[in-house]
């Protein structure tokens, strides 16, 4: 096994993120990115990463961000606020789990760009205060637009991200199925397969700006779960993208492009291995963990149904209390435990389990506010100036 990647625990950004993704590509593993909609699901993902000794990605979708903010909130900035809330939660607790965490935002179609702009505003504010962005990376999914427009908008936003060392993920070619309100169930099947020329055109446009980007190239992927045989995945196409780019660049690197896999639910182990061997460093997981979270609750309810029909009264007696069964901390925990197990399955399949031995901090050693401003506010600046004057 390769030497573990030398990155800190907690949320990582910038050069440390580059180091981690390069380590993954060079050592033949990928990092799963789990869609989280609550502190509970985020905690389950981090607990699994610690349990399976793996780095992990936590990502938030537009719909997940709305849920995090509260479904009743109709403000135009609700989704951005929900994304920021989840990010701040993860930043506060991630160091305690002793593993590296990548904070990412998922599919952003053209109609959702105001959400992206809100997160970018938060990144800039956080960067000016703490010297790094709030999020590690963001995704633009403009695959429904013509390639020229897709790439042009990505260039526009990458110029804003690059100075803060925020990673950009973009998609060219369409992932089928339906997820989070984006429906590609009736798309032309040919659009489910990206060509090497399309991938290289993205590389040509983004690489002059910076190197911190990855490409989600379609190879028949479909969001959601499906029966084997119902979808024709061709992960071997990904290697052709690498070979084409290597030839164009006269590169010594056999895999010069960072690739991403979407729509992985239901994929065979062999298809996943083929994708990872072709330079996929990140795979999205959502449908399978959604089911796992529910399944933990479902089993708990089935096993304890007689204790969940009222606040009092169960097989032990008509006055026996049931609080220890209906307390949300009990059944939510069962959902988390089930999700933790399924997260571990993804880590094993992608080869990242065991690549980062957990580094749990000594008890009480993590500062409650685990960040320090690099720029002082006006009042603090004035106090500092006054203090300097009084020394002379």
PDB file of C-alpha atoms in Angstrom, residues 49-231:
ATOM      1  CA  UNK A  49     -14.464   7.954   6.888  1.00  0.00           C
ATOM      2  CA  UNK A  50     -12.854   7.629  10.327  1.00  0.00           C
ATOM      3  CA  UNK A  51     -14.072   4.039  10.660  1.00  0.00           C
ATOM      4  CA  UNK A  52     -12.715   3.048   7.243  1.00  0.00           C
ATOM      5  CA  UNK A  53      -9.551   5.204   7.392  1.00  0.00           C
ATOM      6  CA  UNK A  54     -10.320   7.224   4.293  1.00  0.00           C
ATOM      7  CA  UNK A  55     -10.490  10.784   3.019  1.00  0.00           C
ATOM      8  CA  UNK A  56     -14.006  11.792   2.007  1.00  0.00           C
ATOM      9  CA  UNK A  57     -16.005  14.426   0.153  1.00  0.00           C
ATOM     10  CA  UNK A  58     -19.181  15.986   1.499  1.00  0.00           C
ATOM     11  CA  UNK A  59     -21.252  17.723  -1.131  1.00  0.00           C
ATOM     12  CA  UNK A  60     -24.431  19.742  -1.075  1.00  0.00           C
ATOM     13  CA  UNK A  61     -26.922  20.061  -3.925  1.00  0.00           C
ATOM     14  CA  UNK A  62     -29.269  22.948  -4.539  1.00  0.00           C
ATOM     15  CA  UNK A  63     -32.229  20.947  -3.221  1.00  0.00           C
ATOM     16  CA  UNK A  64     -30.213  19.628  -0.292  1.00  0.00           C
ATOM     17  CA  UNK A  65     -29.206  23.177   0.588  1.00  0.00           C
ATOM     18  CA  UNK A  66     -32.850  24.279   0.545  1.00  0.00           C
ATOM     19  CA  UNK A  67     -33.685  21.428   2.916  1.00  0.00           C
ATOM     20  CA  UNK A  68     -30.781  22.383   5.184  1.00  0.00           C
ATOM     21  CA  UNK A  69     -32.040  25.980   5.371  1.00  0.00           C
ATOM     22  CA  UNK A  70     -35.630  24.831   5.962  1.00  0.00           C
ATOM     23  CA  UNK A  71     -38.285  23.929   3.415  1.00  0.00           C
ATOM     24  CA  UNK A  72     -40.508  26.789   4.551  1.00  0.00           C
ATOM     25  CA  UNK A  73     -37.874  29.432   3.751  1.00  0.00           C
ATOM     26  CA  UNK A  74     -38.752  30.979   0.392  1.00  0.00           C
ATOM     27  CA  UNK A  75     -36.095  33.687   0.290  1.00  0.00           C
ATOM     28  CA  UNK A  76     -34.124  33.783  -2.968  1.00  0.00           C
ATOM     29  CA  UNK A  77     -30.912  33.245  -1.008  1.00  0.00           C
ATOM     30  CA  UNK A  78     -32.199  30.254   0.973  1.00  0.00           C
ATOM     31  CA  UNK A  79     -30.184  27.666  -0.968  1.00  0.00           C
ATOM     32  CA  UNK A  80     -26.956  29.619  -0.635  1.00  0.00           C
ATOM     33  CA  UNK A  81     -27.649  30.074   3.094  1.00  0.00           C
ATOM     34  CA  UNK A  82     -28.312  26.346   3.512  1.00  0.00           C
ATOM     35  CA  UNK A  83     -25.059  25.488   1.727  1.00  0.00           C
ATOM     36  CA  UNK A  84     -23.107  27.857   3.951  1.00  0.00           C
ATOM     37  CA  UNK A  85     -24.789  26.447   7.070  1.00  0.00           C
ATOM     38  CA  UNK A  86     -23.785  22.893   6.163  1.00  0.00           C
ATOM     39  CA  UNK A  87     -20.248  24.005   5.324  1.00  0.00           C
ATOM     40  CA  UNK A  88     -19.842  25.808   8.644  1.00  0.00           C
ATOM     41  CA  UNK A  89     -21.137  22.763  10.525  1.00  0.00           C
ATOM     42  CA  UNK A  90     -18.655  20.482   8.777  1.00  0.00           C
ATOM     43  CA  UNK A  91     -15.805  22.904   9.385  1.00  0.00           C
ATOM     44  CA  UNK A  92     -16.652  23.048  13.100  1.00  0.00           C
ATOM     45  CA  UNK A  93     -16.622  19.287  13.702  1.00  0.00           C
ATOM     46  CA  UNK A  94     -14.489  17.703  10.939  1.00  0.00           C
ATOM     47  CA  UNK A  95     -11.177  17.920  12.866  1.00  0.00           C
ATOM     48  CA  UNK A  96     -12.598  15.690  15.614  1.00  0.00           C
ATOM     49  CA  UNK A  97     -13.031  12.813  13.151  1.00  0.00           C
ATOM     50  CA  UNK A  98      -9.340  12.769  12.276  1.00  0.00           C
ATOM     51  CA  UNK A  99      -9.685  12.530   8.488  1.00  0.00           C
ATOM     52  CA  UNK A 100      -9.391  14.957   5.529  1.00  0.00           C
ATOM     53  CA  UNK A 101     -12.731  16.303   4.298  1.00  0.00           C
ATOM     54  CA  UNK A 102     -13.381  17.996   0.972  1.00  0.00           C
ATOM     55  CA  UNK A 103     -16.327  20.427   1.010  1.00  0.00           C
ATOM     56  CA  UNK A 104     -18.009  20.503  -2.393  1.00  0.00           C
ATOM     57  CA  UNK A 105     -21.175  21.815  -4.040  1.00  0.00           C
ATOM     58  CA  UNK A 106     -22.912  19.540  -6.544  1.00  0.00           C
ATOM     59  CA  UNK A 107     -24.598  20.077  -9.951  1.00  0.00           C
ATOM     60  CA  UNK A 108     -25.269  23.736 -10.732  1.00  0.00           C
ATOM     61  CA  UNK A 109     -27.218  24.185 -13.954  1.00  0.00           C
ATOM     62  CA  UNK A 110     -27.452  27.551 -15.700  1.00  0.00           C
ATOM     63  CA  UNK A 111     -30.770  28.371 -14.027  1.00  0.00           C
ATOM     64  CA  UNK A 112     -29.125  27.823 -10.626  1.00  0.00           C
ATOM     65  CA  UNK A 113     -26.189  30.212 -11.110  1.00  0.00           C
ATOM     66  CA  UNK A 114     -27.563  32.677  -8.481  1.00  0.00           C
ATOM     67  CA  UNK A 115     -27.059  29.865  -5.938  1.00  0.00           C
ATOM     68  CA  UNK A 116     -23.472  29.442  -7.150  1.00  0.00           C
ATOM     69  CA  UNK A 117     -22.917  33.204  -6.914  1.00  0.00           C
ATOM     70  CA  UNK A 118     -24.128  33.175  -3.307  1.00  0.00           C
ATOM     71  CA  UNK A 119     -21.688  30.436  -2.343  1.00  0.00           C
ATOM     72  CA  UNK A 120     -18.893  32.234  -4.161  1.00  0.00           C
ATOM     73  CA  UNK A 121     -19.679  35.395  -2.189  1.00  0.00           C
ATOM     74  CA  UNK A 122     -19.348  33.361   1.008  1.00  0.00           C
ATOM     75  CA  UNK A 123     -16.059  31.896  -0.235  1.00  0.00           C
ATOM     76  CA  UNK A 124     -14.672  35.366  -0.865  1.00  0.00           C
ATOM     77  CA  UNK A 125     -15.716  36.661   2.549  1.00  0.00           C
ATOM     78  CA  UNK A 126     -14.247  33.606   4.268  1.00  0.00           C
ATOM     79  CA  UNK A 127     -11.066  33.882   2.220  1.00  0.00           C
ATOM     80  CA  UNK A 128     -10.517  37.513   3.156  1.00  0.00           C
ATOM     81  CA  UNK A 129     -11.054  36.695   6.817  1.00  0.00           C
ATOM     82  CA  UNK A 130      -9.275  33.351   7.148  1.00  0.00           C
ATOM     83  CA  UNK A 131      -6.962  33.000   4.158  1.00  0.00           C
ATOM     84  CA  UNK A 132      -8.808  30.119   2.505  1.00  0.00           C
ATOM     85  CA  UNK A 133     -12.247  29.688   0.902  1.00  0.00           C
ATOM     86  CA  UNK A 134     -15.223  28.294   2.788  1.00  0.00           C
ATOM     87  CA  UNK A 135     -15.653  25.472   0.266  1.00  0.00           C
ATOM     88  CA  UNK A 136     -12.903  23.327  -1.198  1.00  0.00           C
ATOM     89  CA  UNK A 137     -14.535  22.997  -4.612  1.00  0.00           C
ATOM     90  CA  UNK A 138     -17.633  23.716  -6.655  1.00  0.00           C
ATOM     91  CA  UNK A 139     -19.308  22.116  -9.654  1.00  0.00           C
ATOM     92  CA  UNK A 140     -20.787  23.825 -12.681  1.00  0.00           C
ATOM     93  CA  UNK A 141     -23.059  21.545 -14.697  1.00  0.00           C
ATOM     94  CA  UNK A 142     -23.851  23.371 -17.916  1.00  0.00           C
ATOM     95  CA  UNK A 143     -23.985  20.171 -19.941  1.00  0.00           C
ATOM     96  CA  UNK A 144     -27.504  21.011 -21.151  1.00  0.00           C
ATOM     97  CA  UNK A 145     -26.084  24.063 -22.932  1.00  0.00           C
ATOM     98  CA  UNK A 146     -24.122  24.019 -26.217  1.00  0.00           C
ATOM     99  CA  UNK A 147     -20.485  23.084 -25.612  1.00  0.00           C
ATOM    100  CA  UNK A 148     -19.228  26.549 -26.578  1.00  0.00           C
ATOM    101  CA  UNK A 149     -21.476  28.258 -24.021  1.00  0.00           C
ATOM    102  CA  UNK A 150     -20.797  25.604 -21.378  1.00  0.00           C
ATOM    103  CA  UNK A 151     -17.043  26.108 -21.640  1.00  0.00           C
ATOM    104  CA  UNK A 152     -17.265  29.903 -21.869  1.00  0.00           C
ATOM    105  CA  UNK A 153     -19.239  30.174 -18.630  1.00  0.00           C
ATOM    106  CA  UNK A 154     -16.842  27.754 -16.913  1.00  0.00           C
ATOM    107  CA  UNK A 155     -13.918  29.942 -17.995  1.00  0.00           C
ATOM    108  CA  UNK A 156     -15.698  33.011 -16.617  1.00  0.00           C
ATOM    109  CA  UNK A 157     -16.203  31.404 -13.208  1.00  0.00           C
ATOM    110  CA  UNK A 158     -12.839  29.639 -13.075  1.00  0.00           C
ATOM    111  CA  UNK A 159     -11.161  33.049 -13.296  1.00  0.00           C
ATOM    112  CA  UNK A 160     -12.959  33.935 -10.057  1.00  0.00           C
ATOM    113  CA  UNK A 161     -12.180  30.632  -8.323  1.00  0.00           C
ATOM    114  CA  UNK A 162      -8.519  30.275  -9.268  1.00  0.00           C
ATOM    115  CA  UNK A 163      -7.141  33.182  -7.171  1.00  0.00           C
ATOM    116  CA  UNK A 164      -8.664  31.567  -4.047  1.00  0.00           C
ATOM    117  CA  UNK A 165      -7.444  28.104  -5.097  1.00  0.00           C
ATOM    118  CA  UNK A 166     -10.962  26.677  -5.301  1.00  0.00           C
ATOM    119  CA  UNK A 167     -11.225  23.523  -7.401  1.00  0.00           C
ATOM    120  CA  UNK A 168     -13.713  23.592 -10.286  1.00  0.00           C
ATOM    121  CA  UNK A 169     -15.566  20.506 -11.475  1.00  0.00           C
ATOM    122  CA  UNK A 170     -17.423  20.800 -14.764  1.00  0.00           C
ATOM    123  CA  UNK A 171     -19.534  18.424 -16.844  1.00  0.00           C
ATOM    124  CA  UNK A 172     -19.522  17.959 -20.588  1.00  0.00           C
ATOM    125  CA  UNK A 173     -21.846  15.351 -22.005  1.00  0.00           C
ATOM    126  CA  UNK A 174     -25.031  14.549 -20.146  1.00  0.00           C
ATOM    127  CA  UNK A 175     -25.654  12.205 -17.226  1.00  0.00           C
ATOM    128  CA  UNK A 176     -29.023  10.551 -17.814  1.00  0.00           C
ATOM    129  CA  UNK A 177     -31.875   9.978 -15.375  1.00  0.00           C
ATOM    130  CA  UNK A 178     -33.235  12.492 -12.877  1.00  0.00           C
ATOM    131  CA  UNK A 179     -31.645  14.056  -9.814  1.00  0.00           C
ATOM    132  CA  UNK A 180     -32.560  17.052  -7.710  1.00  0.00           C
ATOM    133  CA  UNK A 181     -34.979  18.496 -10.247  1.00  0.00           C
ATOM    134  CA  UNK A 182     -32.680  18.094 -13.280  1.00  0.00           C
ATOM    135  CA  UNK A 183     -34.398  15.615 -15.598  1.00  0.00           C
ATOM    136  CA  UNK A 184     -32.482  13.997 -18.467  1.00  0.00           C
ATOM    137  CA  UNK A 185     -34.577  10.851 -18.718  1.00  0.00           C
ATOM    138  CA  UNK A 186     -35.538  11.463 -22.364  1.00  0.00           C
ATOM    139  CA  UNK A 187     -32.201  12.780 -23.631  1.00  0.00           C
ATOM    140  CA  UNK A 188     -30.698  11.647 -26.951  1.00  0.00           C
ATOM    141  CA  UNK A 189     -28.668   8.502 -26.042  1.00  0.00           C
ATOM    142  CA  UNK A 190     -25.685   9.738 -28.068  1.00  0.00           C
ATOM    143  CA  UNK A 191     -25.332  12.704 -25.699  1.00  0.00           C
ATOM    144  CA  UNK A 192     -24.644  10.237 -22.872  1.00  0.00           C
ATOM    145  CA  UNK A 193     -21.180   9.604 -24.338  1.00  0.00           C
ATOM    146  CA  UNK A 194     -18.584  12.399 -24.349  1.00  0.00           C
ATOM    147  CA  UNK A 195     -15.917  12.397 -27.051  1.00  0.00           C
ATOM    148  CA  UNK A 196     -12.155  12.826 -26.440  1.00  0.00           C
ATOM    149  CA  UNK A 197     -12.289  16.007 -28.524  1.00  0.00           C
ATOM    150  CA  UNK A 198     -14.933  17.498 -26.208  1.00  0.00           C
ATOM    151  CA  UNK A 199     -12.889  16.682 -23.109  1.00  0.00           C
ATOM    152  CA  UNK A 200      -9.727  18.139 -24.590  1.00  0.00           C
ATOM    153  CA  UNK A 201     -11.534  21.337 -25.603  1.00  0.00           C
ATOM    154  CA  UNK A 202     -12.320  21.866 -21.905  1.00  0.00           C
ATOM    155  CA  UNK A 203      -8.692  21.254 -20.963  1.00  0.00           C
ATOM    156  CA  UNK A 204      -7.511  23.742 -23.592  1.00  0.00           C
ATOM    157  CA  UNK A 205      -9.852  26.444 -22.291  1.00  0.00           C
ATOM    158  CA  UNK A 206      -9.265  26.002 -18.541  1.00  0.00           C
ATOM    159  CA  UNK A 207      -5.582  25.063 -18.259  1.00  0.00           C
ATOM    160  CA  UNK A 208      -4.261  28.563 -19.128  1.00  0.00           C
ATOM    161  CA  UNK A 209      -6.151  29.848 -16.059  1.00  0.00           C
ATOM    162  CA  UNK A 210      -5.062  27.154 -13.613  1.00  0.00           C
ATOM    163  CA  UNK A 211      -4.690  23.437 -13.044  1.00  0.00           C
ATOM    164  CA  UNK A 212      -7.307  22.977 -10.319  1.00  0.00           C
ATOM    165  CA  UNK A 213     -10.148  21.505 -12.348  1.00  0.00           C
ATOM    166  CA  UNK A 214     -11.725  18.157 -13.141  1.00  0.00           C
ATOM    167  CA  UNK A 215     -14.064  16.979 -15.862  1.00  0.00           C
ATOM    168  CA  UNK A 216     -17.173  14.832 -15.522  1.00  0.00           C
ATOM    169  CA  UNK A 217     -17.236  13.135 -18.924  1.00  0.00           C
ATOM    170  CA  UNK A 218     -20.331  11.086 -19.691  1.00  0.00           C
ATOM    171  CA  UNK A 219     -19.925   7.423 -20.592  1.00  0.00           C
ATOM    172  CA  UNK A 220     -23.546   6.294 -20.405  1.00  0.00           C
ATOM    173  CA  UNK A 221     -23.994   7.263 -16.744  1.00  0.00           C
ATOM    174  CA  UNK A 222     -27.477   7.569 -15.289  1.00  0.00           C
ATOM    175  CA  UNK A 223     -28.515   9.142 -11.986  1.00  0.00           C
ATOM    176  CA  UNK A 224     -30.473   6.864  -9.693  1.00  0.00           C
ATOM    177  CA  UNK A 225     -30.473   3.123  -9.229  1.00  0.00           C
ATOM    178  CA  UNK A 226     -31.278   0.736 -12.047  1.00  0.00           C
ATOM    179  CA  UNK A 227     -31.217  -2.966 -12.841  1.00  0.00           C
ATOM    180  CA  UNK A 228     -27.972  -4.335 -14.302  1.00  0.00           C
ATOM    181  CA  UNK A 229     -28.247  -4.413 -18.081  1.00  0.00           C
ATOM    182  CA  UNK A 230     -30.745  -1.551 -18.300  1.00  0.00           C
ATOM    183  CA  UNK A 231     -27.959   0.978 -18.799  1.00  0.00           C
TER     184      UNK A 231
END
